[in-house]
Coordinates of C-alpha atoms and ligand atoms in Angstrom, one line a residue:
M335 CA 52.6 9.0 -17.2
A336 CA 49.9 11.6 -17.9
I337 CA 47.0 11.1 -20.3
S338 CA 48.1 11.9 -23.9
L339 CA 46.2 14.4 -26.1
L340 CA 45.1 11.5 -28.4
D341 CA 43.7 9.6 -25.4
A342 CA 42.0 12.8 -24.1
L343 CA 40.1 13.1 -27.4
Y344 CA 39.7 9.4 -28.3
I345 CA 38.5 8.1 -24.9
P346 CA 35.6 10.5 -24.4
F347 CA 34.4 10.1 -28.0
T348 CA 34.4 6.3 -27.9
S349 CA 33.0 6.2 -24.4
A350 CA 30.2 8.6 -25.3
L351 CA 29.4 6.4 -28.3
L352 CA 29.3 3.4 -26.1
G353 CA 26.8 5.2 -23.8
V354 CA 24.4 5.8 -26.6
L355 CA 24.8 2.2 -27.9
F356 CA 24.3 0.9 -24.4
L357 CA 21.0 2.8 -24.0
T358 CA 19.8 1.6 -27.4
S359 CA 20.6 -2.0 -26.6
I360 CA 18.8 -2.0 -23.2
S361 CA 15.7 -0.3 -24.6
P362 CA 13.6 -3.6 -25.1
L363 CA 14.4 -4.7 -21.5
E364 CA 12.7 -3.9 -18.3
F365 CA 16.1 -2.7 -17.2
E366 CA 15.4 -1.9 -13.6
R367 CA 15.1 -5.6 -13.0
Y368 CA 18.8 -5.8 -13.7
M369 CA 19.9 -2.6 -11.9
F370 CA 21.7 -4.4 -9.1
H371 CA 23.5 -6.6 -11.6
Y372 CA 24.4 -3.6 -13.8
L373 CA 25.8 -1.6 -10.9
T374 CA 27.9 -4.6 -9.7
F375 CA 29.1 -5.2 -13.2
Y376 CA 29.9 -1.5 -13.7
T377 CA 32.0 -1.4 -10.5
F378 CA 33.8 -4.6 -11.5
I379 CA 34.6 -3.3 -15.0
F380 CA 35.8 0.0 -13.6
L381 CA 38.2 -1.6 -11.1
G382 CA 39.2 -4.3 -13.6
R383 CA 40.2 -1.6 -16.1
V384 CA 42.2 0.3 -13.5
C385 CA 44.1 -3.0 -12.7
V386 CA 44.7 -4.0 -16.3
Y387 CA 46.0 -0.6 -17.4
G388 CA 47.8 0.2 -14.1
F389 CA 49.6 -3.1 -13.5
G390 CA 53.0 -3.8 -15.2
P391 CA 56.3 -2.1 -15.9
G392 CA 56.2 1.6 -16.9
R393 CA 52.5 1.8 -16.1
S394 CA 50.9 3.8 -13.4
F395 CA 47.8 3.2 -11.3
V396 CA 47.2 6.9 -11.0
T397 CA 47.1 7.3 -14.8
A398 CA 45.0 4.2 -15.2
F399 CA 42.6 5.5 -12.6
A400 CA 42.4 8.9 -14.3
Q401 CA 41.9 7.3 -17.8
T402 CA 39.2 5.0 -16.4
S403 CA 37.4 7.9 -14.7
L404 CA 37.4 9.8 -18.0
V405 CA 35.9 6.8 -19.7
A406 CA 33.2 6.5 -17.0
L407 CA 32.5 10.2 -17.0
S408 CA 32.1 10.3 -20.8
F409 CA 30.0 7.2 -20.8
N410 CA 27.7 8.5 -18.0
V411 CA 27.3 12.0 -19.4
S412 CA 26.4 10.6 -22.8
L413 CA 24.0 8.1 -21.2
F414 CA 22.2 10.6 -19.0
V415 CA 22.0 13.3 -21.8
S416 CA 20.6 10.7 -24.2
I417 CA 18.1 9.6 -21.6
A418 CA 17.1 13.2 -20.8
V419 CA 16.6 14.1 -24.5
Y420 CA 14.6 10.9 -25.1
R421 CA 12.4 11.4 -22.0
L422 CA 11.6 15.0 -22.9
F423 CA 11.1 14.7 -26.7
G424 CA 10.9 11.1 -27.9
H425 CA 9.1 9.2 -25.1
R426 CA 5.8 7.6 -26.1
C427 CA 4.1 9.3 -23.2
R428 CA 5.3 12.8 -24.4
K429 CA 1.8 13.8 -25.5
F430 CA 0.6 13.6 -21.8
P431 CA 1.2 16.8 -19.9
G432 CA 3.0 16.9 -16.5
P433 CA 5.9 18.8 -14.8
V434 CA 9.2 18.7 -16.7
L435 CA 11.1 17.3 -13.7
A436 CA 8.6 14.4 -13.5
R437 CA 9.3 13.6 -17.1
L438 CA 13.0 13.4 -16.4
T439 CA 13.2 11.4 -13.2
R440 CA 11.1 9.5 -10.7
F441 CA 13.1 11.0 -7.9
Y442 CA 11.0 14.1 -8.5
V443 CA 7.9 12.4 -7.2
A444 CA 10.0 10.8 -4.4
Y445 CA 10.8 14.4 -3.5
L446 CA 7.1 15.5 -3.6
N447 CA 6.4 12.4 -1.4
A448 CA 9.0 13.4 1.2
K449 CA 7.8 17.0 1.2
G450 CA 5.4 16.8 4.2
Y451 CA 4.3 13.3 3.2
Q452 CA 1.2 14.7 1.5
F453 CA 1.7 13.5 -2.1
Y454 CA -2.1 13.1 -2.6
K455 CA -2.4 16.9 -2.3
E456 CA 0.5 17.5 -4.7
L457 CA -1.1 15.1 -7.1
G458 CA -4.5 16.8 -6.7
E459 CA -2.8 20.1 -7.7
L460 CA -1.1 18.5 -10.7
H461 CA -4.5 17.2 -11.9
E462 CA -6.0 20.6 -11.4
R463 CA -3.2 22.1 -13.5
Y464 CA -2.8 19.5 -16.2
G465 CA -6.2 17.8 -16.4
D466 CA -7.4 14.2 -15.9
I467 CA -4.3 12.5 -17.3
V468 CA -1.0 13.6 -15.9
R469 CA 2.5 12.2 -16.5
T470 CA 3.9 11.9 -13.1
G471 CA 7.0 9.7 -13.7
K472 CA 5.7 8.0 -10.6
S473 CA 7.1 4.4 -10.9
N474 CA 9.1 2.6 -13.6
V475 CA 9.5 1.7 -17.3
R476 CA 10.3 -0.9 -19.8
R477 CA 11.6 1.6 -22.3
Y478 CA 13.6 4.3 -20.7
W479 CA 11.7 5.3 -17.5
P480 CA 9.8 7.3 -16.3
R481 CA 6.6 6.2 -18.0
E482 CA 4.0 6.8 -15.2
I483 CA 0.6 8.3 -15.7
S484 CA -2.0 9.2 -13.1
I485 CA -5.6 9.1 -14.4
L486 CA -8.5 10.9 -12.7
D487 CA -11.3 9.5 -14.8
K488 CA -13.8 6.9 -13.7
A489 CA -13.8 5.3 -17.2
A490 CA -10.2 4.3 -16.4
I491 CA -11.2 2.1 -13.4
P492 CA -12.7 -0.9 -15.3
A493 CA -10.1 -0.5 -18.1
I494 CA -7.2 -0.7 -15.6
Y495 CA -8.5 -2.8 -12.7
G496 CA -11.7 -4.4 -13.9
P497 CA -12.2 -8.2 -14.2
N498 CA -11.5 -8.1 -18.0
T499 CA -8.5 -5.8 -17.9
E500 CA -5.4 -6.8 -19.8
C501 CA -3.2 -4.6 -17.6
R502 CA -0.7 -6.3 -15.4
K503 CA 1.0 -5.4 -12.1
S504 CA 3.7 -2.9 -12.9
T505 CA 7.3 -2.6 -11.9
W506 CA 6.1 -1.0 -8.6
Y507 CA 5.7 -4.6 -7.5
G508 CA 9.3 -5.3 -8.2
Q509 CA 10.5 -3.4 -5.1
S510 CA 11.3 -6.5 -3.0
G511 CA 12.7 -8.5 -5.9
N512 CA 11.5 -9.7 -9.3
D513 CA 11.8 -13.4 -8.8
P514 CA 8.2 -14.6 -8.4
N515 CA 9.4 -17.6 -6.5
K516 CA 10.8 -15.4 -3.7
V517 CA 8.1 -12.7 -3.2
S518 CA 4.7 -12.5 -1.5
I519 CA 1.4 -12.9 -3.3
N520 CA 1.0 -9.1 -3.4
M521 CA 4.3 -8.7 -5.2
T522 CA 3.7 -11.5 -7.7
R523 CA 3.6 -9.9 -11.1
D524 CA 3.2 -13.1 -13.2
T525 CA -0.6 -13.3 -13.6
K526 CA -0.7 -17.1 -14.0
Q527 CA 1.3 -17.8 -10.9
Y528 CA -0.6 -15.1 -9.0
R529 CA -4.0 -16.7 -9.8
L530 CA -2.7 -20.1 -8.5
R531 CA -1.3 -18.6 -5.3
R532 CA -4.4 -16.6 -4.6
R533 CA -6.4 -19.8 -4.1
A534 CA -4.5 -20.7 -0.9
W535 CA -5.2 -17.2 0.4
D536 CA -8.9 -17.3 -0.5
R537 CA -9.3 -20.5 1.5
G538 CA -8.0 -18.6 4.6
F539 CA -10.9 -16.0 4.0
S540 CA -13.7 -18.4 3.1
T541 CA -17.1 -18.1 4.8
K542 CA -16.3 -21.1 7.0
A543 CA -12.8 -19.7 7.9
L544 CA -14.4 -16.3 8.8
A545 CA -17.0 -18.0 11.0
S546 CA -14.1 -19.6 13.0
Y547 CA -12.4 -16.2 13.3
Q548 CA -15.5 -14.3 14.5
P549 CA -15.5 -15.3 18.2
R550 CA -11.7 -14.5 18.4
V551 CA -12.3 -11.1 16.9
K552 CA -15.1 -10.5 19.5
S553 CA -12.8 -11.5 22.3
K554 CA -10.4 -8.8 21.2
A555 CA -13.2 -6.3 21.0
D556 CA -14.0 -7.3 24.6
V557 CA -10.5 -6.5 25.8
L558 CA -10.7 -3.1 24.0
I559 CA -14.0 -2.4 25.7
R560 CA -12.5 -3.3 29.1
Q561 CA -9.6 -1.0 28.5
L562 CA -11.9 1.9 27.4
Y563 CA -13.9 1.4 30.7
G564 CA -10.6 1.7 32.5
S565 CA -9.9 5.0 30.8
T566 CA -13.1 6.6 32.0
G567 CA -12.5 10.3 32.9
S568 CA -9.3 10.6 30.8
S569 CA -8.6 11.0 27.1
V570 CA -7.7 8.0 24.9
D571 CA -5.4 8.2 21.8
I572 CA -7.7 6.2 19.6
T573 CA -5.1 6.0 16.8
K574 CA -2.9 3.9 19.1
W575 CA -5.7 1.7 20.5
S576 CA -7.1 1.0 17.0
M577 CA -3.7 -0.2 16.0
L578 CA -3.4 -2.4 19.1
F579 CA -6.8 -3.9 18.3
A580 CA -6.1 -4.6 14.6
F581 CA -2.6 -5.9 15.4
D582 CA -3.9 -8.3 18.0
I583 CA -6.6 -9.5 15.5
M584 CA -3.9 -10.2 12.9
G585 CA -2.0 -12.1 15.6
E586 CA -5.0 -14.3 16.4
V587 CA -6.5 -14.7 13.0
G588 CA -3.2 -14.5 11.0
F589 CA -1.0 -16.7 13.2
G590 CA -3.2 -18.1 15.9
K591 CA -1.1 -16.2 18.4
D592 CA -2.1 -13.7 21.1
F593 CA 0.2 -10.7 20.7
N594 CA -1.3 -9.3 23.9
S595 CA -1.0 -5.7 22.8
L596 CA -4.5 -4.7 23.9
A597 CA -4.2 -6.3 27.3
S598 CA -0.8 -4.7 28.0
G599 CA -1.7 -1.4 26.4
Q600 CA 1.9 -1.5 24.9
E601 CA 2.8 -1.2 21.3
H602 CA 4.5 -4.5 20.2
P603 CA 8.0 -3.6 18.8
A604 CA 6.9 -4.9 15.4
I605 CA 4.3 -2.1 15.1
K606 CA 7.1 0.5 15.2
G607 CA 8.9 -1.6 12.5
I608 CA 5.8 -1.6 10.3
H609 CA 5.5 2.2 10.6
E610 CA 9.2 2.7 9.7
H611 CA 8.8 0.3 6.8
I612 CA 5.8 2.2 5.4
A613 CA 7.5 5.6 6.0
V614 CA 10.4 4.5 3.8
L615 CA 8.0 3.0 1.3
G616 CA 6.0 6.2 1.2
V617 CA 8.9 8.2 -0.1
L618 CA 10.8 5.6 -2.2
Q619 CA 7.9 3.6 -3.7
T620 CA 8.2 5.8 -6.7
V621 CA 11.6 4.3 -7.4
P622 CA 11.1 0.6 -6.9
W623 CA 14.5 -0.4 -8.2
F624 CA 16.2 1.8 -5.6
L625 CA 14.2 0.2 -2.8
N626 CA 15.1 -3.2 -4.2
L627 CA 18.8 -2.1 -4.2
L628 CA 18.5 -0.8 -0.6
G629 CA 17.2 -4.1 0.5
T630 CA 20.4 -5.8 -0.7
I631 CA 22.7 -3.5 1.3
P632 CA 23.4 -5.0 4.7
G633 CA 22.1 -2.7 7.5
A634 CA 20.1 -0.4 5.1
A635 CA 16.9 -2.0 6.2
A636 CA 17.8 -2.1 9.9
S637 CA 14.9 0.2 10.9
F638 CA 12.3 -2.4 10.0
S639 CA 14.3 -5.5 10.7
E640 CA 12.5 -5.9 14.0
F641 CA 9.2 -6.4 12.2
F642 CA 10.8 -8.8 9.7
S643 CA 12.3 -10.9 12.5
V644 CA 8.9 -11.0 14.4
C645 CA 7.2 -12.4 11.3
E646 CA 10.1 -14.9 10.8
K647 CA 9.9 -16.0 14.4
E648 CA 6.1 -16.4 14.4
L649 CA 6.3 -18.4 11.2
E650 CA 8.8 -20.7 12.6
E651 CA 6.8 -21.2 15.8
K652 CA 3.7 -21.9 13.7
E653 CA 5.5 -24.5 11.7
R654 CA 6.6 -26.2 14.9
T655 CA 3.3 -26.1 16.7
W656 CA 0.8 -26.5 13.8
N657 CA -1.3 -29.6 13.8
S658 CA -1.5 -30.6 10.1
E659 CA -4.2 -33.2 10.7
K660 CA -6.7 -30.5 11.9
E661 CA -8.6 -28.0 9.9
P662 CA -6.5 -24.8 9.8
Q663 CA -7.6 -22.1 12.3
D664 CA -5.6 -19.2 10.9
I665 CA -4.4 -17.7 7.7
V666 CA -0.8 -18.8 7.9
S667 CA -1.9 -22.4 8.7
W668 CA -3.9 -22.3 5.4
L669 CA -0.7 -21.3 3.6
L670 CA 1.2 -24.1 5.4
K671 CA -1.5 -26.6 4.5
A672 CA -1.2 -25.7 0.8
I673 CA 2.6 -26.5 1.1
K674 CA 2.0 -29.7 2.9
D675 CA -0.6 -30.9 0.4
K676 CA 1.8 -29.9 -2.4
D677 CA -1.1 -27.9 -3.8
V678 CA -0.5 -25.7 -6.9
S679 CA -1.4 -22.7 -4.8
A680 CA 1.4 -23.2 -2.3
S681 CA 4.0 -20.4 -1.8
P682 CA 6.8 -21.7 -4.0
T683 CA 9.8 -21.2 -1.6
R684 CA 10.6 -20.4 2.0
E685 CA 11.4 -16.8 1.0
S686 CA 7.9 -16.3 -0.5
L687 CA 6.2 -17.9 2.5
T688 CA 8.1 -15.5 4.8
D689 CA 7.1 -12.6 2.6
D690 CA 3.5 -13.8 2.7
S691 CA 3.6 -13.8 6.5
R692 CA 4.6 -10.2 6.5
V693 CA 1.7 -9.3 4.1
V694 CA -0.7 -10.8 6.7
I695 CA 0.4 -8.2 9.2
I696 CA 1.0 -5.2 6.9
A697 CA -2.1 -5.7 4.8
G698 CA -4.4 -6.6 7.7
S699 CA -3.4 -4.3 10.6
D700 CA -2.8 -0.8 9.5
T701 CA -5.7 -0.7 7.1
T702 CA -8.2 -1.9 9.6
A703 CA -6.7 0.3 12.4
N704 CA -6.9 3.4 10.2
T705 CA -10.5 2.8 9.2
L706 CA -11.5 2.2 12.8
A707 CA -9.8 5.3 14.1
N708 CA -11.4 7.3 11.2
V709 CA -14.9 5.9 11.9
L710 CA -14.6 7.0 15.5
F711 CA -13.4 10.4 14.5
Y712 CA -16.4 10.9 12.3
L713 CA -18.8 9.6 15.0
A714 CA -17.3 12.1 17.5
K715 CA -17.7 14.8 14.9
H716 CA -21.2 13.9 14.0
P717 CA -23.2 13.1 17.2
A718 CA -26.4 12.7 15.2
V719 CA -24.9 9.9 13.2
Q720 CA -23.6 8.3 16.4
R721 CA -27.1 8.5 18.0
K722 CA -28.8 7.0 15.0
L723 CA -26.3 4.1 14.9
R724 CA -26.7 3.5 18.7
N725 CA -30.5 3.4 18.4
L726 CA -30.2 0.8 15.6
V727 CA -27.8 -1.3 17.7
D728 CA -30.1 -1.0 20.8
T729 CA -33.1 -2.0 18.7
A730 CA -31.3 -5.0 17.3
I731 CA -29.9 -6.0 20.7
P732 CA -32.2 -4.5 23.4
E733 CA -30.7 -6.6 26.2
G734 CA -27.3 -4.8 26.0
Y735 CA -23.7 -5.9 25.3
T736 CA -23.9 -9.1 27.2
T737 CA -26.2 -10.5 24.5
W738 CA -24.2 -8.9 21.6
N739 CA -24.6 -11.2 18.6
Y740 CA -22.7 -10.9 15.3
E741 CA -25.6 -12.2 13.2
K742 CA -27.8 -9.4 14.5
I743 CA -25.1 -6.8 14.0
K744 CA -24.6 -7.9 10.4
T745 CA -28.2 -6.9 9.7
I746 CA -27.6 -3.2 10.6
T747 CA -26.7 -1.9 7.2
Y748 CA -26.1 1.6 8.7
I749 CA -22.8 0.3 10.2
D750 CA -21.6 -0.6 6.7
D751 CA -22.8 2.7 5.3
I752 CA -20.6 4.5 8.0
I753 CA -17.6 2.2 7.2
N754 CA -18.0 2.8 3.4
E755 CA -18.4 6.5 3.8
T756 CA -15.2 6.5 5.9
L757 CA -13.4 4.5 3.3
R758 CA -14.5 6.9 0.6
L759 CA -13.1 9.9 2.4
K760 CA -10.1 8.2 4.0
P761 CA -9.1 5.1 2.0
P762 CA -6.2 3.5 4.0
I763 CA -4.3 3.0 0.7
I764 CA -4.3 6.4 -0.8
Q765 CA -2.9 5.9 -4.2
G766 CA -4.3 3.3 -6.6
G767 CA -2.3 0.2 -7.5
S768 CA 0.1 0.7 -10.3
R769 CA -0.6 -1.3 -13.5
E770 CA 1.2 -1.7 -16.8
T771 CA -0.8 -1.4 -20.0
P772 CA -0.6 -4.3 -22.4
D773 CA 1.6 -4.1 -25.5
S774 CA -1.4 -3.0 -27.6
G775 CA -2.2 -0.1 -25.2
I776 CA -5.6 0.7 -23.8
R777 CA -8.3 3.3 -24.6
I778 CA -9.9 5.4 -22.0
G779 CA -12.7 7.4 -23.6
D780 CA -11.1 9.1 -26.5
T781 CA -7.6 8.8 -25.2
Y782 CA -5.2 6.1 -26.3
I783 CA -2.6 5.1 -23.8
P784 CA 0.3 3.3 -25.4
G785 CA 1.6 -0.1 -24.3
N786 CA 4.0 -0.6 -21.4
V787 CA 3.0 2.5 -19.6
N788 CA 2.4 2.4 -15.9
V789 CA -1.0 3.7 -15.1
S790 CA -2.9 4.3 -11.8
V791 CA -6.1 5.9 -10.5
P792 CA -5.7 7.6 -7.2
Y793 CA -8.4 6.3 -4.8
L794 CA -8.6 9.3 -2.5
L795 CA -8.8 11.9 -5.2
I796 CA -11.4 10.1 -7.4
Q797 CA -13.5 9.2 -4.4
R798 CA -13.8 12.9 -3.5
D799 CA -14.2 14.2 -7.1
P800 CA -17.2 16.6 -7.3
R801 CA -18.0 15.4 -10.8
W802 CA -19.4 12.2 -9.4
W803 CA -19.9 12.8 -5.7
K804 CA -22.4 15.3 -4.3
H805 CA -20.9 17.3 -1.3
P806 CA -17.7 15.3 -1.9
N807 CA -16.0 16.3 1.3
D808 CA -19.0 15.9 3.6
F809 CA -19.5 12.8 5.7
I810 CA -22.9 11.5 4.7
P811 CA -23.2 7.7 5.4
E812 CA -26.8 7.8 4.0
R813 CA -25.4 8.2 0.5
F814 CA -24.6 4.4 0.8
G815 CA -28.1 3.7 2.2
E816 CA -31.5 5.4 1.9
R817 CA -30.1 8.4 -0.1
R818 CA -28.3 6.2 -2.6
T819 CA -30.3 7.1 -5.7
E820 CA -30.7 10.8 -4.8
M821 CA -26.9 11.1 -4.4
G822 CA -26.0 9.1 -7.5
T823 CA -23.8 6.7 -5.5
D824 CA -24.2 3.8 -7.9
D825 CA -22.6 5.7 -10.7
A826 CA -19.8 7.2 -8.6
P827 CA -16.3 5.7 -8.5
F828 CA -15.7 3.8 -5.2
F829 CA -13.1 1.0 -4.9
P830 CA -11.1 1.2 -1.6
F831 CA -10.5 -2.5 -1.7
Q832 CA -9.5 -2.5 -5.4
L833 CA -11.3 -4.5 -8.1
G834 CA -10.8 -7.5 -10.2
M835 CA -8.4 -10.4 -9.6
H836 CA -6.0 -8.3 -7.4
A837 CA -8.8 -7.0 -5.1
C838 CA -8.2 -7.2 -1.4
A839 CA -8.2 -10.7 -0.1
G840 CA -9.1 -9.6 3.5
K841 CA -12.2 -7.4 2.8
N842 CA -14.6 -9.6 4.6
L843 CA -12.3 -10.0 7.6
A844 CA -11.9 -6.2 7.7
F845 CA -15.7 -5.8 7.7
L846 CA -16.1 -8.4 10.4
S847 CA -13.5 -6.6 12.7
L848 CA -14.9 -3.2 12.0
R849 CA -18.6 -4.1 12.5
T850 CA -17.7 -5.8 15.7
A851 CA -15.6 -3.0 17.2
V852 CA -17.9 -0.1 16.1
S853 CA -21.1 -1.8 17.3
A854 CA -19.4 -2.8 20.6
I855 CA -18.1 0.8 21.2
V856 CA -21.4 2.6 20.5
Q857 CA -23.3 0.1 22.6
N858 CA -21.1 0.8 25.6
F859 CA -20.0 4.4 25.3
V860 CA -20.8 7.8 24.1
V861 CA -17.8 9.0 22.0
D862 CA -16.7 12.7 22.1
F863 CA -13.5 14.6 21.4
A864 CA -11.5 14.9 24.5
P865 CA -11.2 18.5 26.0
G866 CA -8.8 20.5 23.8
E867 CA -9.1 18.1 20.8
T868 CA -10.8 19.5 17.7
G869 CA -9.9 16.6 15.4
E870 CA -8.8 19.2 12.7
E871 CA -5.2 18.2 12.6
F872 CA -6.1 14.5 12.6
D873 CA -8.4 15.1 9.7
E874 CA -6.1 17.3 7.6
R875 CA -2.5 16.2 8.4
F876 CA -2.6 12.4 7.9
R877 CA 0.5 11.3 6.1
D878 CA 0.5 9.7 2.6
T879 CA 2.9 6.9 3.3
F880 CA 1.5 4.3 0.8
L881 CA -0.7 3.2 3.7
M882 CA -2.2 6.2 5.5
T883 CA -0.3 7.2 8.7
L884 CA -2.6 8.9 11.2
L885 CA -1.8 11.5 13.8
P886 CA -2.9 10.8 17.4
L887 CA -6.5 11.5 18.1
Q888 CA -7.7 12.1 21.7
L889 CA -11.2 10.9 22.3
Q890 CA -13.3 10.5 25.4
F891 CA -15.4 7.4 26.0
T892 CA -18.1 8.0 28.5
P893 CA -19.9 4.8 29.7
R894 CA -23.6 5.0 28.7
A895 CA -24.8 4.3 32.2
E896 CA -22.9 7.3 33.4
V897 CA -24.4 9.5 30.7
H898 CA -27.9 8.3 31.8
A899 CA -27.0 9.0 35.4
N900 CA -25.8 12.5 34.6
I901 CA -29.0 13.2 32.6
D902 CA -31.2 11.8 35.3
S903 CA -29.6 13.7 38.2
Ligands
HEM1169 C1 -10.3 -1.5 5.6 C2 -9.4 -2.5 5.5 C3 -8.7 -2.8 4.2 C4 -8.6 -2.1 3.0 C5 -9.1 -0.7 2.7 C6 -7.8 -2.9 2.1 C7 -7.4 -2.5 0.8 C8 -6.6 -3.3 0.0 C9 -6.3 -2.9 -1.3 C10 -6.6 -1.6 -2.0 C11 -5.5 -3.9 -1.9 C12 -4.9 -3.9 -3.3 C13 -3.4 -3.5 -3.2 C14 -2.8 -3.5 -4.5 O1 -3.4 -3.1 -5.5 O2 -1.6 -3.8 -4.5 C15 -5.4 -4.9 -0.9 C16 -4.7 -6.1 -1.0 C17 -4.6 -7.0 -0.1 N1 -5.2 -7.0 1.2 FE1 -6.4 -5.6 1.9 N2 -7.4 -4.0 2.7 C18 -7.9 -4.0 4.0 C19 -7.8 -5.0 5.0 C20 -7.2 -6.2 4.8 C21 -7.1 -7.3 5.8 C22 -7.8 -7.3 7.2 C23 -6.4 -8.3 5.3 C24 -6.0 -9.5 6.0 C25 -4.8 -10.1 6.0 C26 -6.0 -7.9 3.9 C27 -5.2 -8.6 3.1 C28 -4.9 -8.2 1.8 C29 -4.0 -9.0 0.9 C30 -3.4 -10.4 1.2 C31 -3.9 -8.3 -0.2 C32 -3.0 -8.6 -1.5 C33 -4.0 -9.2 -2.5 C34 -3.3 -9.6 -3.7 O3 -2.4 -8.9 -4.2 O4 -3.7 -10.6 -4.2 N3 -6.5 -6.6 3.7 N4 -6.1 -4.5 0.3

């Protein structure tokens, strides 16, 4: 039986009406939370209708399928047209300029991300074209997405991220699920629950805990130094070795486990998993509901399952071997202690604990590794800076590396100036965290941003903005030291570790690791580019994959004794 003329007119009309009604009814909801349920329900209804109308005497499945497809088509067309009209002309963000495609769909920014993985450059161009506030459609919405705005104005930093902000974590943090009982600390959007859970983490980074980590960090630096001595005369890919160093530290300090990557010189399989994970994240982070959906499809996350299973395995081993009577000696043990003590800060479920264990590795290793590799790049490129640093280390520890001492290294503020200047130019997390404005909206200077809009300030762009930074693209560590006043550093926007309650939990550990590695390297070696390496590609072509992904960098580490011998002869 074919579709009658009446059906052919009636079905599209009622279905289209249904599409508009549906859109109106979901408008108060953060609908992407329910995307998975919606798609499942949609498929179920579709198949159910085919069965109901196709089953029975005189009925045909083909006709039922054709009718149902007409219903679905009319419903979808009406839904998408209404959404497009609303997004273009009725959205509360419509006064903010931005590319038309970004107003229509967040997949446009996913496309810009995928195009060479240099979204920060694309975003820089959008800001140049449209001004300090650009509608990017970058993440998600409560009322008909996309509602994303990128702000390149330093006044926005305290308003969005500062200690007194009323902004909350946006739907970006819903990419691994929206149930706060099942996700990591970093993905916890509920502010009350977040504050409680953060306490367990902060215990793992207390001054006392860091003092117990320090000798283990130094022992990893020793292995790195030994390996660099072994490389004498050949070039070393410092991107790889920095990752091995940072990954081993997170094994030691995170899980109390020796991952042995530095000693073996081999990438642990989990490292590949991390990089595949962040490459996917780099493109699809703009569409968190889609990432969330992908995670529910068996096999879709296969590329990074190795990393997930390593974390799961290490967590299980820790649970088996951990001595709960003793003071915790690593971050995961602090999290386990909170659970054992039934403390309010404990990860609420097994799933959330597992997700937390992944955060230990993801948040701690790539960030530190990138910074170390970039510091060494700048030292190779600026021999005068390297010499100045080495003289300071030699003055603090004249007897050489055998008497290396962290307390003395900590007093050399120039190391921190070099690390900060590196983090200004190359923040390992390139785009600022996405936050949702409170219902009442916020004011940034003279501009009112309505409520429930996702806002972010891009770290890399604002930390190189010539309005606040003199010679913004030049590497001048002294701007954080003796030239601070002259260069206006105190008034310039700098927040690579984020600010306020959601600021990086591991900042002090990062500084401990970086000060240790950088001082140990300059005390032992002179660092140069390897023959044929200019560093230009490394400097220019790093990938914007949420966490920065670096290209290999070939350096040469000449033992200082050898340099002296060459000069003397
Ligand atoms: C140079 C090194 C590092 C940089 C630049 C850095 C930067 C950041 C930034 C910008 C955030 C905020 C992310 C957001 O807004 O969602 C963050 C969060 C975090 N970082 Fe770091 N980080 C570094 C090293 C570390 C290390 C070594 C650890 C140790 C495990 C760590 C643990 C964390 C954790 C647990 C969070 C989540 C905090 C939360 O949501 O409460 N980070 N980091």
